[in-house]
PDB file of C-alpha atoms in Angstrom:
ATOM      1  CA  MET A 371      35.826 278.435 146.120  1.00  0.00           C
ATOM      2  CA  VAL A 372      39.478 279.088 146.239  1.00  0.00           C
ATOM      3  CA  VAL A 373      42.128 276.830 147.948  1.00  0.00           C
ATOM      4  CA  ILE A 374      45.788 277.477 149.265  1.00  0.00           C
ATOM      5  CA  GLN A 375      48.488 275.750 149.670  1.00  0.00           C
ATOM      6  CA  ASN A 376      51.628 277.115 151.115  1.00  0.00           C
ATOM      7  CA  ILE A 377      53.620 274.327 151.298  1.00  0.00           C
ATOM      8  CA  ILE A 378      56.579 276.432 151.663  1.00  0.00           C
ATOM      9  CA  ASN A 379      55.267 278.639 154.032  1.00  0.00           C
ATOM     10  CA  ASP A 380      56.019 281.827 152.426  1.00  0.00           C
ATOM     11  CA  PRO A 381      55.748 285.131 154.570  1.00  0.00           C
ATOM     12  CA  LEU A 382      55.282 287.376 152.205  1.00  0.00           C
ATOM     13  CA  VAL A 383      51.781 285.157 150.784  1.00  0.00           C
ATOM     14  CA  ASP A 384      48.550 286.837 151.727  1.00  0.00           C
ATOM     15  CA  GLU A 385      46.131 283.904 151.433  1.00  0.00           C
ATOM     16  CA  GLU A 386      43.781 285.914 152.198  1.00  0.00           C
ATOM     17  CA  SER A 387      43.693 288.836 149.887  1.00  0.00           C
ATOM     18  CA  LEU A 388      44.991 286.109 146.719  1.00  0.00           C
ATOM     19  CA  SER A 389      41.975 284.338 147.823  1.00  0.00           C
ATOM     20  CA  LYS A 390      39.787 287.052 147.769  1.00  0.00           C
ATOM     21  CA  ASN A 391      40.861 288.674 144.795  1.00  0.00           C
ATOM     22  CA  VAL A 392      41.282 285.323 142.520  1.00  0.00           C
ATOM     23  CA  GLY A 393      37.602 284.723 144.011  1.00  0.00           C
ATOM     24  CA  GLN A 394      35.722 287.621 142.472  1.00  0.00           C
ATOM     25  CA  LEU A 395      37.469 286.691 139.166  1.00  0.00           C
ATOM     26  CA  MET A 396      35.313 283.497 139.583  1.00  0.00           C
ATOM     27  CA  ASP A 397      32.637 285.133 140.408  1.00  0.00           C
ATOM     28  CA  GLU A 398      32.906 287.788 136.832  1.00  0.00           C
ATOM     29  CA  PHE A 399      33.230 284.123 135.085  1.00  0.00           C
ATOM     30  CA  ASP A 400      30.586 282.440 136.856  1.00  0.00           C
ATOM     31  CA  VAL A 401      32.518 280.324 138.675  1.00  0.00           C
ATOM     32  CA  GLY A 402      32.663 281.249 141.924  1.00  0.00           C
ATOM     33  CA  THR A 403      30.914 278.025 143.341  1.00  0.00           C
ATOM     34  CA  SER A 404      33.479 275.892 141.704  1.00  0.00           C
ATOM     35  CA  GLU A 405      37.158 274.875 143.295  1.00  0.00           C
ATOM     36  CA  LEU A 406      40.355 276.050 142.658  1.00  0.00           C
ATOM     37  CA  LEU A 407      43.425 275.282 144.018  1.00  0.00           C
ATOM     38  CA  ILE A 408      46.721 277.373 144.357  1.00  0.00           C
ATOM     39  CA  ARG A 409      49.905 275.559 145.362  1.00  0.00           C
ATOM     40  CA  ILE A 410      52.983 277.944 146.010  1.00  0.00           C
ATOM     41  CA  VAL A 411      55.674 275.576 145.428  1.00  0.00           C
ATOM     42  CA  SER A 412      59.411 275.772 145.302  1.00  0.00           C
ATOM     43  CA  PRO A 413      61.422 276.325 142.356  1.00  0.00           C
ATOM     44  CA  VAL A 414      62.123 272.059 142.482  1.00  0.00           C
ATOM     45  CA  GLU A 415      58.563 270.856 142.411  1.00  0.00           C
ATOM     46  CA  ILE A 416      57.934 273.350 139.891  1.00  0.00           C
ATOM     47  CA  GLN A 417      60.499 271.792 137.627  1.00  0.00           C
ATOM     48  CA  VAL A 418      59.633 268.707 138.078  1.00  0.00           C
ATOM     49  CA  LEU A 419      55.536 269.293 136.915  1.00  0.00           C
ATOM     50  CA  ASN A 420      57.121 271.214 133.930  1.00  0.00           C
ATOM     51  CA  ASN A 421      59.683 268.520 132.679  1.00  0.00           C
ATOM     52  CA  GLU A 422      57.093 266.301 133.424  1.00  0.00           C
ATOM     53  CA  TYR A 423      53.813 267.922 131.847  1.00  0.00           C
ATOM     54  CA  ARG A 424      55.418 270.422 129.636  1.00  0.00           C
ATOM     55  CA  SER A 425      58.486 268.350 128.575  1.00  0.00           C
ATOM     56  CA  LYS A 426      60.363 271.624 129.960  1.00  0.00           C
ATOM     57  CA  ASN A 427      63.469 270.805 132.216  1.00  0.00           C
ATOM     58  CA  GLN A 428      62.962 274.063 133.550  1.00  0.00           C
ATOM     59  CA  VAL A 429      62.439 276.299 136.327  1.00  0.00           C
ATOM     60  CA  THR A 430      58.993 278.095 135.265  1.00  0.00           C
ATOM     61  CA  ASN A 431      56.155 280.723 137.195  1.00  0.00           C
ATOM     62  CA  VAL A 432      52.952 278.882 136.618  1.00  0.00           C
ATOM     63  CA  LEU A 433      51.478 276.752 135.230  1.00  0.00           C
ATOM     64  CA  ALA A 434      47.801 275.851 135.341  1.00  0.00           C
ATOM     65  CA  PHE A 435      46.334 271.965 135.442  1.00  0.00           C
ATOM     66  CA  PRO A 436      42.325 271.423 134.435  1.00  0.00           C
ATOM     67  CA  GLY A 437      40.297 269.962 136.930  1.00  0.00           C
ATOM     68  CA  GLU A 438      39.516 266.227 135.290  1.00  0.00           C
ATOM     69  CA  ILE A 439      36.170 264.785 137.249  1.00  0.00           C
ATOM     70  CA  PRO A 440      34.229 262.868 135.215  1.00  0.00           C
ATOM     71  CA  GLU A 441      30.814 264.474 134.820  1.00  0.00           C
ATOM     72  CA  GLU A 442      28.476 261.741 136.331  1.00  0.00           C
ATOM     73  CA  VAL A 443      30.878 263.777 139.685  1.00  0.00           C
ATOM     74  CA  GLU A 444      28.902 266.568 141.108  1.00  0.00           C
ATOM     75  CA  GLU A 445      31.802 268.284 142.169  1.00  0.00           C
ATOM     76  CA  LYS A 446      33.036 271.292 139.981  1.00  0.00           C
ATOM     77  CA  ILE A 447      36.639 271.914 139.887  1.00  0.00           C
ATOM     78  CA  LEU A 448      38.376 273.898 137.628  1.00  0.00           C
ATOM     79  CA  GLY A 449      41.852 272.433 138.198  1.00  0.00           C
ATOM     80  CA  ASP A 450      45.164 273.684 140.133  1.00  0.00           C
ATOM     81  CA  VAL A 451      47.468 276.779 139.814  1.00  0.00           C
ATOM     82  CA  VAL A 452      50.663 275.928 141.094  1.00  0.00           C
ATOM     83  CA  ILE A 453      52.572 279.321 141.043  1.00  0.00           C
ATOM     84  CA  CYS A 454      56.951 279.245 142.322  1.00  0.00           C
ATOM     85  CA  ALA A 455      57.619 281.900 145.168  1.00  0.00           C
ATOM     86  CA  ASP A 456      61.209 282.436 144.317  1.00  0.00           C
ATOM     87  CA  VAL A 457      60.411 282.805 140.757  1.00  0.00           C
ATOM     88  CA  VAL A 458      58.042 285.103 141.372  1.00  0.00           C
ATOM     89  CA  ARG A 459      60.033 287.662 144.020  1.00  0.00           C
ATOM     90  CA  GLU A 460      62.631 287.839 141.177  1.00  0.00           C
ATOM     91  CA  GLU A 461      60.481 288.965 138.570  1.00  0.00           C
ATOM     92  CA  ALA A 462      58.861 291.085 140.894  1.00  0.00           C
ATOM     93  CA  ILE A 463      61.949 292.608 141.586  1.00  0.00           C
ATOM     94  CA  VAL A 464      63.326 292.788 138.287  1.00  0.00           C
ATOM     95  CA  GLY A 465      59.948 295.009 137.165  1.00  0.00           C
ATOM     96  CA  GLY A 466      59.280 296.720 139.558  1.00  0.00           C
ATOM     97  CA  LYS A 467      56.526 295.296 140.733  1.00  0.00           C
ATOM     98  CA  GLU A 468      54.610 294.085 144.529  1.00  0.00           C
ATOM     99  CA  PHE A 469      55.584 290.535 145.292  1.00  0.00           C
ATOM    100  CA  SER A 470      51.691 290.552 145.737  1.00  0.00           C
ATOM    101  CA  ASP A 471      50.697 291.947 142.720  1.00  0.00           C
ATOM    102  CA  HIS A 472      52.954 289.895 140.867  1.00  0.00           C
ATOM    103  CA  LEU A 473      51.762 286.754 142.835  1.00  0.00           C
ATOM    104  CA  THR A 474      47.960 287.642 142.353  1.00  0.00           C
ATOM    105  CA  HIS A 475      48.135 288.434 138.464  1.00  0.00           C
ATOM    106  CA  LEU A 476      49.890 285.227 138.168  1.00  0.00           C
ATOM    107  CA  ALA A 477      47.513 283.207 139.688  1.00  0.00           C
ATOM    108  CA  ILE A 478      44.367 285.054 137.714  1.00  0.00           C
ATOM    109  CA  HIS A 479      46.857 284.406 134.517  1.00  0.00           C
ATOM    110  CA  GLY A 480      46.720 280.400 135.578  1.00  0.00           C
ATOM    111  CA  LEU A 481      42.521 280.671 135.878  1.00  0.00           C
ATOM    112  CA  LEU A 482      42.239 282.108 132.456  1.00  0.00           C
ATOM    113  CA  HIS A 483      43.708 279.121 130.981  1.00  0.00           C
ATOM    114  CA  LEU A 484      42.144 277.464 133.232  1.00  0.00           C
ATOM    115  CA  LEU A 485      39.155 279.270 131.946  1.00  0.00           C
ATOM    116  CA  GLY A 486      40.204 278.411 128.686  1.00  0.00           C
ATOM    117  CA  TYR A 487      42.493 281.052 127.179  1.00  0.00           C
ATOM    118  CA  ASP A 488      45.268 280.809 125.681  1.00  0.00           C
ATOM    119  CA  HIS A 489      47.835 282.690 124.224  1.00  0.00           C
ATOM    120  CA  HIS A 490      49.654 280.585 121.320  1.00  0.00           C
ATOM    121  CA  ASP A 491      48.789 283.120 118.687  1.00  0.00           C
ATOM    122  CA  MET A 492      48.624 287.034 118.226  1.00  0.00           C
ATOM    123  CA  PRO A 493      45.371 287.340 119.084  1.00  0.00           C
ATOM    124  CA  GLU A 494      44.450 284.960 121.808  1.00  0.00           C
ATOM    125  CA  ALA A 495      47.478 286.826 123.779  1.00  0.00           C
ATOM    126  CA  ILE A 496      45.756 289.690 123.419  1.00  0.00           C
ATOM    127  CA  GLU A 497      42.476 289.344 123.786  1.00  0.00           C
ATOM    128  CA  MET A 498      44.197 287.419 127.197  1.00  0.00           C
ATOM    129  CA  GLU A 499      46.142 290.304 128.850  1.00  0.00           C
ATOM    130  CA  ALA A 500      43.011 292.306 128.091  1.00  0.00           C
ATOM    131  CA  LEU A 501      41.136 290.099 130.634  1.00  0.00           C
ATOM    132  CA  GLU A 502      44.307 290.083 133.285  1.00  0.00           C
ATOM    133  CA  ILE A 503      44.946 293.797 132.498  1.00  0.00           C
ATOM    134  CA  ASP A 504      41.151 294.572 132.729  1.00  0.00           C
ATOM    135  CA  PHE A 505      40.197 292.413 136.073  1.00  0.00           C
ATOM    136  CA  LEU A 506      43.721 293.656 137.904  1.00  0.00           C
ATOM    137  CA  HIS A 507      42.746 297.738 137.014  1.00  0.00           C
ATOM    138  CA  LYS A 508      39.639 296.516 138.810  1.00  0.00           C
ATOM    139  CA  ILE A 509      41.072 295.322 141.775  1.00  0.00           C
ATOM    140  CA  GLY A 510      43.856 298.224 141.964  1.00  0.00           C
ATOM    141  CA  ILE A 511      46.940 296.628 140.117  1.00  0.00           C
ATOM    142  CA  SER A 512      48.212 298.298 137.809  1.00  0.00           C
ATOM    143  CA  ASP A 513      49.082 296.760 134.060  1.00  0.00           C
ATOM    144  CA  PRO A 514      51.045 294.071 134.351  1.00  0.00           C
ATOM    145  CA  TYR A 515      52.342 294.139 130.676  1.00  0.00           C
ATOM    146  CA  GLN A 516      54.181 298.297 130.812  1.00  0.00           C
TER     147      GLN A 516
END
């Protein structure tokens, strides 16, 4: 289950479409019954989180925080994906992309982090990008890395 908190009430965020697309990837990874929170935030909030959890005092586009639920708790919580709408908008304009496509890409990117994928080295980055490109193609979004 995907829960979206658009706390800045950004009118460009199509919560229904975003939830559907991310839920589809969750189903493909057989975690569709788990809970995922996608939080759409301001530059100030994401900078504070980035500084607190990654020691990087700067605005970023997306952060992923795994759920920290003890095993004895029955709930399946993947974690939180936090996305800064202003950064998404700026990157979409610069990259010639649709806002909704770029937002979906970043949500998928964050979800893949929660599923254990990363891009610390070239082989990991290639694998993660390939998963993103393949899934985005399935839902009608062109390669975000071109």
